[in-house]
Tab-separated table of C-alpha atoms and ligand atoms in Angstrom:
chain	number	residue	atom	x	y	z
C	1	UNK	CA	225.511	135.166	-111.772
C	2	UNK	CA	222.348	136.646	-110.630
C	3	UNK	CA	220.832	139.617	-112.601
C	4	UNK	CA	219.581	142.279	-110.275
C	5	UNK	CA	217.227	145.244	-110.830
C	6	UNK	CA	217.649	147.791	-108.199
C	7	UNK	CA	214.814	150.205	-107.479
C	8	UNK	CA	214.638	153.370	-105.461
C	9	UNK	CA	218.348	153.790	-106.529
C	10	UNK	CA	220.434	156.671	-104.982
C	11	UNK	CA	223.789	157.731	-106.042
C	12	UNK	CA	225.127	156.093	-102.777
C	13	UNK	CA	223.633	152.724	-103.434
C	14	UNK	CA	225.078	152.786	-106.977
C	15	UNK	CA	228.510	153.611	-105.484
C	16	UNK	CA	228.618	151.111	-102.907
C	17	UNK	CA	227.390	148.212	-104.977
C	18	UNK	CA	229.377	149.211	-108.015
C	19	UNK	CA	232.495	149.169	-105.945
C	20	UNK	CA	231.611	145.609	-104.619
C	21	UNK	CA	231.722	142.183	-106.056
C	22	UNK	CA	231.724	141.655	-109.753
C	23	UNK	CA	229.946	138.244	-109.259
C	24	UNK	CA	226.307	139.566	-110.044
C	25	UNK	CA	225.123	142.002	-112.561
C	26	UNK	CA	223.202	144.967	-111.716
C	27	UNK	CA	220.987	147.525	-113.424
C	28	UNK	CA	219.938	150.778	-111.371
C	29	UNK	CA	216.504	152.381	-111.778
C	30	UNK	CA	215.709	155.553	-109.775
C	31	UNK	CA	212.006	154.769	-109.693
C	32	UNK	CA	210.164	153.100	-106.710
C	33	UNK	CA	208.985	149.409	-107.270
C	34	UNK	CA	205.183	149.562	-107.589
C	35	UNK	CA	202.669	148.028	-109.907
C	36	UNK	CA	203.290	150.554	-112.660
C	37	UNK	CA	206.849	150.087	-112.839
C	38	UNK	CA	207.152	146.503	-112.028
C	39	UNK	CA	207.768	145.549	-115.775
C	40	UNK	CA	211.220	147.234	-115.547
C	41	UNK	CA	212.041	143.886	-113.752
C	42	UNK	CA	211.447	141.828	-116.672
C	43	UNK	CA	214.544	139.664	-117.536
C	44	UNK	CA	215.988	139.684	-114.099
C	45	UNK	CA	216.493	137.189	-111.480
C	46	UNK	CA	215.746	139.389	-108.493
C	47	UNK	CA	214.880	143.061	-107.416
C	48	UNK	CA	216.437	144.869	-104.820
C	49	UNK	CA	214.411	147.546	-102.946
C	50	UNK	CA	214.304	149.845	-100.082
C	51	UNK	CA	211.798	151.220	-97.356
C	52	UNK	CA	209.232	152.662	-99.710
C	53	UNK	CA	209.031	150.453	-102.473
C	54	UNK	CA	205.532	148.992	-102.738
C	55	UNK	CA	205.872	145.223	-103.041
C	56	UNK	CA	202.189	144.080	-102.654
C	57	UNK	CA	200.345	141.351	-103.938
C	58	UNK	CA	199.811	142.942	-107.538
C	59	UNK	CA	203.782	143.548	-107.693
C	60	UNK	CA	204.566	140.131	-106.726
C	61	UNK	CA	202.042	138.402	-109.020
C	62	UNK	CA	203.868	140.451	-111.768
C	63	UNK	CA	207.366	139.443	-110.566
C	64	UNK	CA	206.295	135.833	-110.412
C	65	UNK	CA	204.828	135.833	-113.939
C	66	UNK	CA	208.174	137.315	-115.102
C	67	UNK	CA	209.870	134.513	-113.183
C	68	UNK	CA	211.682	137.024	-110.816
C	69	UNK	CA	212.287	134.856	-107.621
C	70	UNK	CA	213.913	137.157	-105.287
C	71	UNK	CA	213.172	140.326	-103.332
C	72	UNK	CA	216.142	141.576	-101.573
C	73	UNK	CA	215.492	144.523	-99.243
C	74	UNK	CA	218.458	146.812	-98.530
C	75	UNK	CA	216.971	147.658	-94.951
C	76	UNK	CA	215.833	145.718	-91.799
C	77	UNK	CA	212.002	146.550	-91.834
C	78	UNK	CA	210.097	144.651	-94.313
C	79	UNK	CA	206.512	146.055	-93.479
C	80	UNK	CA	206.235	147.025	-97.317
C	81	UNK	CA	206.306	143.423	-98.463
C	82	UNK	CA	203.225	141.303	-98.627
C	83	UNK	CA	204.829	138.306	-97.290
C	84	UNK	CA	201.808	136.096	-97.555
C	85	UNK	CA	201.380	137.051	-101.401
C	86	UNK	CA	205.364	136.338	-101.593
C	87	UNK	CA	204.918	132.830	-100.333
C	88	UNK	CA	201.849	132.154	-102.601
C	89	UNK	CA	204.043	133.033	-105.615
C	90	UNK	CA	207.014	131.382	-104.370
C	91	UNK	CA	209.249	134.256	-104.175
C	92	UNK	CA	212.083	134.533	-101.672
C	93	UNK	CA	212.266	137.517	-99.421
C	94	UNK	CA	215.634	138.631	-97.801
C	95	UNK	CA	216.570	141.499	-95.810
C	96	UNK	CA	219.446	143.206	-93.938
C	97	UNK	CA	218.418	142.545	-90.235
C	98	UNK	CA	221.067	144.511	-88.640
C	99	UNK	CA	223.648	146.846	-89.972
C	100	UNK	CA	224.279	149.425	-87.393
C	101	UNK	CA	221.761	149.501	-84.702
C	102	UNK	CA	224.125	152.089	-83.331
C	103	UNK	CA	223.618	154.527	-86.156
C	104	UNK	CA	219.785	154.677	-85.693
C	105	UNK	CA	220.247	154.820	-82.054
C	106	UNK	CA	222.821	157.655	-82.190
C	107	UNK	CA	220.476	159.673	-84.628
C	108	UNK	CA	217.618	159.250	-82.198
C	109	UNK	CA	219.778	160.733	-79.527
C	110	UNK	CA	221.237	163.542	-81.798
C	111	UNK	CA	217.493	164.551	-82.446
C	112	UNK	CA	216.648	164.524	-78.583
C	113	UNK	CA	219.693	166.522	-77.774
C	114	UNK	CA	218.988	169.101	-80.653
C	115	UNK	CA	215.495	169.384	-79.674
C	116	UNK	CA	216.158	169.458	-75.876
C	117	UNK	CA	218.845	172.574	-76.306
C	118	UNK	CA	217.042	173.976	-79.562
C	119	UNK	CA	220.258	173.678	-81.448
C	120	UNK	CA	218.204	173.789	-84.836
C	121	UNK	CA	217.210	177.259	-83.861
C	122	UNK	CA	220.522	178.291	-82.453
C	123	UNK	CA	222.287	177.272	-85.584
C	124	UNK	CA	220.316	179.390	-87.972
C	125	UNK	CA	220.289	182.083	-85.455
C	126	UNK	CA	224.100	182.314	-85.176
C	127	UNK	CA	224.502	182.338	-88.857
C	128	UNK	CA	222.555	185.495	-89.163
C	129	UNK	CA	224.473	187.226	-86.745
C	130	UNK	CA	222.057	186.962	-83.855
C	131	UNK	CA	223.620	185.939	-80.691
C	132	UNK	CA	220.756	186.542	-78.314
C	133	UNK	CA	220.055	183.594	-75.893
C	134	UNK	CA	216.209	184.822	-75.661
C	135	UNK	CA	213.876	181.794	-76.011
C	136	UNK	CA	216.605	179.242	-76.499
C	137	UNK	CA	216.473	177.966	-72.918
C	138	UNK	CA	216.247	174.275	-73.211
C	139	UNK	CA	216.121	171.007	-70.742
C	140	UNK	CA	218.739	169.014	-69.071
C	141	UNK	CA	218.548	165.223	-70.151
C	142	UNK	CA	220.440	163.897	-66.976
C	143	UNK	CA	217.714	162.863	-64.371
C	144	UNK	CA	214.639	162.633	-66.874
C	145	UNK	CA	212.915	159.456	-67.687
C	146	UNK	CA	213.303	157.849	-71.033
C	147	UNK	CA	210.723	155.576	-72.267
C	148	UNK	CA	211.697	153.021	-74.877
C	149	UNK	CA	209.146	151.219	-76.850
C	150	UNK	CA	210.815	148.039	-78.441
C	151	UNK	CA	213.958	146.942	-76.890
C	152	UNK	CA	215.496	145.071	-79.666
C	153	UNK	CA	218.785	145.804	-81.434
C	154	UNK	CA	218.215	149.486	-81.791
C	155	UNK	CA	216.281	150.067	-78.734
C	156	UNK	CA	219.048	148.272	-76.656
C	157	UNK	CA	221.740	150.382	-78.364
C	158	UNK	CA	219.577	153.492	-77.618
C	159	UNK	CA	219.439	152.297	-74.041
C	160	UNK	CA	223.019	152.118	-73.589
C	161	UNK	CA	223.407	155.871	-75.022
C	162	UNK	CA	220.559	157.081	-72.710
C	163	UNK	CA	222.047	155.575	-69.531
C	164	UNK	CA	225.254	157.452	-70.171
C	165	UNK	CA	223.439	160.598	-69.964
C	166	UNK	CA	222.357	159.597	-66.318
C	167	UNK	CA	218.506	159.288	-67.408
C	168	UNK	CA	216.163	156.985	-65.901
C	169	UNK	CA	215.510	154.326	-68.653
C	170	UNK	CA	211.966	152.374	-68.620
C	171	UNK	CA	210.686	150.196	-71.399
C	172	UNK	CA	207.738	148.412	-73.003
C	173	UNK	CA	208.178	145.536	-75.332
C	174	UNK	CA	205.724	142.788	-76.100
C	175	UNK	CA	208.382	140.447	-75.501
C	176	UNK	CA	210.499	141.728	-72.785
C	177	UNK	CA	214.085	140.822	-72.829
C	178	UNK	CA	215.719	139.446	-69.690
C	179	UNK	CA	219.281	140.887	-70.564
C	180	UNK	CA	217.648	144.261	-70.794
C	181	UNK	CA	216.041	143.899	-67.288
C	182	UNK	CA	219.417	142.507	-65.775
C	183	UNK	CA	221.087	145.773	-67.270
C	184	UNK	CA	218.842	147.582	-65.062
C	185	UNK	CA	215.881	148.846	-67.210
C	186	UNK	CA	212.580	148.138	-65.782
C	187	UNK	CA	209.735	147.132	-68.017
C	188	UNK	CA	206.088	148.497	-67.365
C	189	UNK	CA	202.975	148.046	-69.456
C	190	UNK	CA	202.682	150.365	-72.186
C	191	UNK	CA	200.239	152.868	-70.489
C	192	UNK	CA	202.850	153.245	-67.635
C	193	UNK	CA	205.700	153.968	-69.868
C	194	UNK	CA	203.409	156.625	-71.565
C	195	UNK	CA	202.618	158.404	-68.247
C	196	UNK	CA	206.124	158.119	-66.629
C	197	UNK	CA	208.179	159.325	-69.630
C	198	UNK	CA	209.635	162.783	-70.238
C	199	UNK	CA	210.868	161.589	-73.594
C	200	UNK	CA	209.392	158.608	-75.245
C	201	UNK	CA	211.358	157.110	-78.227
C	202	UNK	CA	210.029	154.477	-80.601
C	203	UNK	CA	211.948	151.338	-81.700
C	204	UNK	CA	209.376	148.686	-82.413
C	205	UNK	CA	208.697	147.439	-85.995
C	206	UNK	CA	205.542	148.411	-87.915
C	207	UNK	CA	202.975	145.611	-87.778
C	208	UNK	CA	199.204	145.770	-88.025
C	209	UNK	CA	199.326	145.691	-84.290
C	210	UNK	CA	201.506	148.697	-83.977
C	211	UNK	CA	199.945	150.898	-86.647
C	212	UNK	CA	198.877	154.107	-84.990
C	213	UNK	CA	200.420	152.777	-81.753
C	214	UNK	CA	200.694	156.638	-80.731
C	215	UNK	CA	197.216	158.170	-81.370
C	216	UNK	CA	195.004	160.531	-79.628
C	217	UNK	CA	194.126	158.109	-76.729
C	218	UNK	CA	197.925	157.238	-76.145
C	219	UNK	CA	199.036	160.892	-76.408
C	220	UNK	CA	196.465	161.960	-73.824
C	221	UNK	CA	198.034	159.182	-71.554
C	222	UNK	CA	201.654	160.876	-72.185
C	223	UNK	CA	203.115	163.200	-69.478
C	224	UNK	CA	202.060	166.820	-70.267
C	225	UNK	CA	205.252	168.584	-71.919
C	226	UNK	CA	206.946	165.420	-73.078
C	227	UNK	CA	208.925	164.720	-76.317
C	228	UNK	CA	208.152	162.141	-78.669
C	229	UNK	CA	210.768	160.553	-80.738
C	230	UNK	CA	210.054	158.369	-83.757
C	231	UNK	CA	213.068	156.937	-85.848
C	232	UNK	CA	211.176	153.610	-86.553
C	233	UNK	CA	208.285	153.782	-89.171
C	234	UNK	CA	206.306	156.649	-89.745
C	235	UNK	CA	202.884	154.633	-89.503
C	236	UNK	CA	203.370	153.942	-85.946
C	237	UNK	CA	202.361	157.544	-85.428
C	238	UNK	CA	198.782	159.188	-86.091
C	239	UNK	CA	200.095	162.626	-87.685
C	240	UNK	CA	196.664	164.181	-87.235
C	241	UNK	CA	196.659	163.465	-83.645
C	242	UNK	CA	200.087	164.416	-83.150
C	243	UNK	CA	199.637	167.772	-84.683
C	244	UNK	CA	196.508	168.244	-82.625
C	245	UNK	CA	198.374	167.336	-79.433
C	246	UNK	CA	201.391	169.940	-80.163
C	247	UNK	CA	198.713	172.539	-81.127
C	248	UNK	CA	196.766	172.313	-77.614
C	249	UNK	CA	200.266	172.092	-75.800
C	250	UNK	CA	199.949	168.738	-74.420
C	251	UNK	CA	202.931	167.160	-76.338
C	252	UNK	CA	205.748	169.381	-75.651
C	253	UNK	CA	208.083	168.470	-78.586
C	254	UNK	CA	208.390	166.098	-81.618
C	255	UNK	CA	211.556	164.677	-83.320
C	256	UNK	CA	210.857	162.426	-86.393
C	257	UNK	CA	212.999	160.598	-88.686
C	258	UNK	CA	210.229	158.964	-90.321
C	259	UNK	CA	206.896	160.084	-91.526
C	260	UNK	CA	203.427	158.550	-92.129
C	261	UNK	CA	203.397	159.641	-95.764
C	262	UNK	CA	206.905	159.762	-96.382
C	263	UNK	CA	206.747	157.661	-99.668
C	264	UNK	CA	205.689	160.692	-101.513
C	265	UNK	CA	208.412	162.932	-100.257
C	266	UNK	CA	211.564	161.296	-98.683
C	267	UNK	CA	214.729	160.562	-100.649
C	268	UNK	CA	214.065	163.310	-103.043
C	269	UNK	CA	214.965	166.859	-103.650
C	270	UNK	CA	211.511	168.728	-103.847
C	271	UNK	CA	213.164	172.133	-103.086
C	272	UNK	CA	211.834	173.781	-106.089
C	273	UNK	CA	208.328	172.525	-105.591
C	274	UNK	CA	205.353	173.321	-103.320
C	275	UNK	CA	204.926	170.667	-100.830
C	276	UNK	CA	201.309	169.547	-101.137
C	277	UNK	CA	201.572	167.421	-98.059
C	278	UNK	CA	199.651	169.780	-95.444
C	279	UNK	CA	200.658	167.723	-92.415
C	280	UNK	CA	204.240	167.763	-92.963
C	281	UNK	CA	204.017	171.510	-94.174
C	282	UNK	CA	202.271	172.167	-90.814
C	283	UNK	CA	205.074	170.382	-88.665
C	284	UNK	CA	207.789	171.887	-90.679
C	285	UNK	CA	206.952	175.260	-89.316
C	286	UNK	CA	206.263	174.303	-85.653
C	287	UNK	CA	209.269	175.540	-83.524
C	288	UNK	CA	209.180	172.453	-81.264
C	289	UNK	CA	209.265	170.001	-84.217
C	290	UNK	CA	212.526	168.502	-85.656
C	291	UNK	CA	212.272	166.596	-88.752
C	292	UNK	CA	214.813	164.421	-90.692
C	293	UNK	CA	214.192	162.321	-93.776
C	294	UNK	CA	214.894	158.949	-92.850
C	295	UNK	CA	218.638	159.199	-92.432
C	296	UNK	CA	218.913	157.335	-89.192
C	297	UNK	CA	220.770	154.563	-90.980
C	298	UNK	CA	222.731	156.722	-93.196
C	299	UNK	CA	226.337	156.248	-92.170
C	300	UNK	CA	229.301	155.001	-94.127
C	301	UNK	CA	229.647	151.857	-91.892
C	302	UNK	CA	225.886	151.236	-92.354
C	303	UNK	CA	226.167	151.467	-96.091
C	304	UNK	CA	229.181	149.163	-96.332
C	305	UNK	CA	227.190	146.602	-94.051
C	306	UNK	CA	224.152	146.645	-95.953
C	307	UNK	CA	226.177	146.156	-99.290
C	308	UNK	CA	227.990	143.237	-97.694
C	309	UNK	CA	224.945	141.591	-96.301
C	310	UNK	CA	222.853	142.139	-99.653
C	311	UNK	CA	225.678	140.649	-101.737
C	312	UNK	CA	225.618	137.573	-99.552
C	313	UNK	CA	221.727	137.441	-99.882
C	314	UNK	CA	222.291	137.414	-103.863
C	315	UNK	CA	224.957	134.512	-103.327
C	316	UNK	CA	222.725	132.583	-101.313
C	317	UNK	CA	219.637	132.968	-103.590
C	318	UNK	CA	221.834	132.191	-106.651
C	319	UNK	CA	223.360	129.165	-105.114
C	320	UNK	CA	219.699	127.954	-103.504
C	321	UNK	CA	221.065	128.055	-100.106
C	322	UNK	CA	218.878	128.707	-97.104
C	323	UNK	CA	219.565	132.153	-95.298
C	324	UNK	CA	219.150	133.406	-91.758
C	325	UNK	CA	218.264	136.623	-93.490
C	326	UNK	CA	215.133	135.103	-95.088
C	327	UNK	CA	211.828	136.771	-94.009
C	328	UNK	CA	208.617	134.789	-94.197
C	329	UNK	CA	205.198	134.696	-92.589
C	330	UNK	CA	206.244	132.641	-89.882
C	331	UNK	CA	208.095	135.536	-88.597
C	332	UNK	CA	205.002	137.882	-87.778
C	333	UNK	CA	201.559	137.497	-86.405
C	334	UNK	CA	198.756	138.480	-88.492
C	335	UNK	CA	200.672	137.795	-91.695
W	1	NAI	P1	214.151	144.372	-83.600
W	1	NAI	O1	213.394	143.353	-84.452
W	1	NAI	O2	215.773	143.846	-83.291
W	1	NAI	O3	213.634	144.821	-82.440
W	1	NAI	C1	212.215	145.263	-82.422
W	1	NAI	C2	211.685	144.950	-80.864
W	1	NAI	O4	210.177	145.578	-81.051
W	1	NAI	C3	211.763	143.644	-80.513
W	1	NAI	O5	212.168	143.554	-79.124
W	1	NAI	C4	210.203	143.372	-80.377
W	1	NAI	O6	209.930	142.365	-79.361
W	1	NAI	C5	209.694	144.535	-80.224
W	1	NAI	N1	207.987	144.401	-80.489
W	1	NAI	C6	207.315	143.815	-81.593
W	1	NAI	N2	206.157	144.099	-81.512
W	1	NAI	C7	205.956	145.005	-80.546
W	1	NAI	C8	204.850	145.669	-79.880
W	1	NAI	N3	203.665	145.415	-80.572
W	1	NAI	N4	205.148	146.550	-79.039
W	1	NAI	C9	206.333	146.827	-78.578
W	1	NAI	N5	207.515	146.150	-78.907
W	1	NAI	C10	207.087	145.250	-79.963
W	1	NAI	O7	214.370	145.620	-84.642
W	1	NAI	P2	215.628	146.877	-84.756
W	1	NAI	O8	216.596	146.236	-85.547
W	1	NAI	O9	215.857	147.138	-83.295
W	1	NAI	O10	214.510	147.769	-85.614
W	1	NAI	C11	213.538	148.322	-85.090
W	1	NAI	C12	212.776	149.249	-86.189
W	1	NAI	O11	213.638	150.232	-86.411
W	1	NAI	C13	212.611	148.427	-87.385
W	1	NAI	O12	211.464	147.566	-87.519
W	1	NAI	C14	212.594	149.592	-88.551
W	1	NAI	O13	211.115	149.970	-88.568
W	1	NAI	C15	213.238	150.752	-87.707
W	1	NAI	N6	214.337	151.204	-88.453
W	1	NAI	C16	214.571	152.482	-88.827
W	1	NAI	C17	215.827	152.989	-89.512
W	1	NAI	C18	215.968	154.380	-89.681
W	1	NAI	O14	216.869	154.655	-90.877
W	1	NAI	N7	215.340	155.212	-89.123
W	1	NAI	C19	216.772	152.043	-89.783
W	1	NAI	C20	216.441	150.746	-89.356
W	1	NAI	C21	215.440	150.375	-88.657
């Protein structure tokens, strides 16, 4: 039996994990894992973390000092873990590589549809008894060019949906996928995808190379009036440049499920507080911006899959087995 300390616990994590296997013992902490909370992991075999826990060298060294040998991510992305330090301190890192790529892809399309047809504005308008259509005119997705950056599991699920709309789908990936090309999606270089897309949707991981992939220069190369959609990781986008581009009218609209500084905001109810992050406060009042708080993954099906795979990861760790869900430096460049 492995003793696991959960960090960043939400009620649904507790519900799903408590209802599953009695093989391991869990303790649930609401706080994020970071240097000043890592002591809570003392006496446990492993920690189970989410997207905004800070698993840096300092945290990993402390875990190693406390003989905690496993970092189990309840997510696919692992950009918040210093894999080099994990290797140095001999700590195994496992993740849930795919739970429901379709869930994230569907959320990306839901954002696009809402923004394209101003559903977010229409919803509040009708609730107030205002049935006017003035200023609600949108655009038809059929026939538009949708650019996909990153054609992995989520990118491909998104492409299938986008094709169903009758959009022309084009893509950029550092490692183009033959199957995607065979399915009729044409790959171009990054700049060409920027220039051709009416809607640009990001589905690549956050790495040192993709940090601020969307910045002042790349925004300037985008089509005037285009929509930018980010359901991948906040730091892919330089928020200051996006605000500037929205203000000068070059970027037509923005839909984000992830935000550069989301660590300080997301997964918490801050409704009785003043939001001190000026950039998100500004984006929240733009009429052509739609923000959700990292809920792309959040379906019953995904939560069950995350639970099942994470429990299997605990089993593999406990039994000393190798795992296809293990992440290590060899998986990424610039580790
Ligand atoms: P994946 O690993 O299947 O696909 C990623 C694709 O990006 C691959 O085809 C890869 O070749 C490509 N790529 C790598 N470096 C690139 C670069 N420099 N430029 C362009 N493309 C590059 O990953 P998957 O499962 O499709 O997930 C993508 C991302 O979605 C994750 O890294 C994560 O950040 C995000 N995500 C967001 C969720 C949410 O709730 N909003 C939930 C799950 C994942």
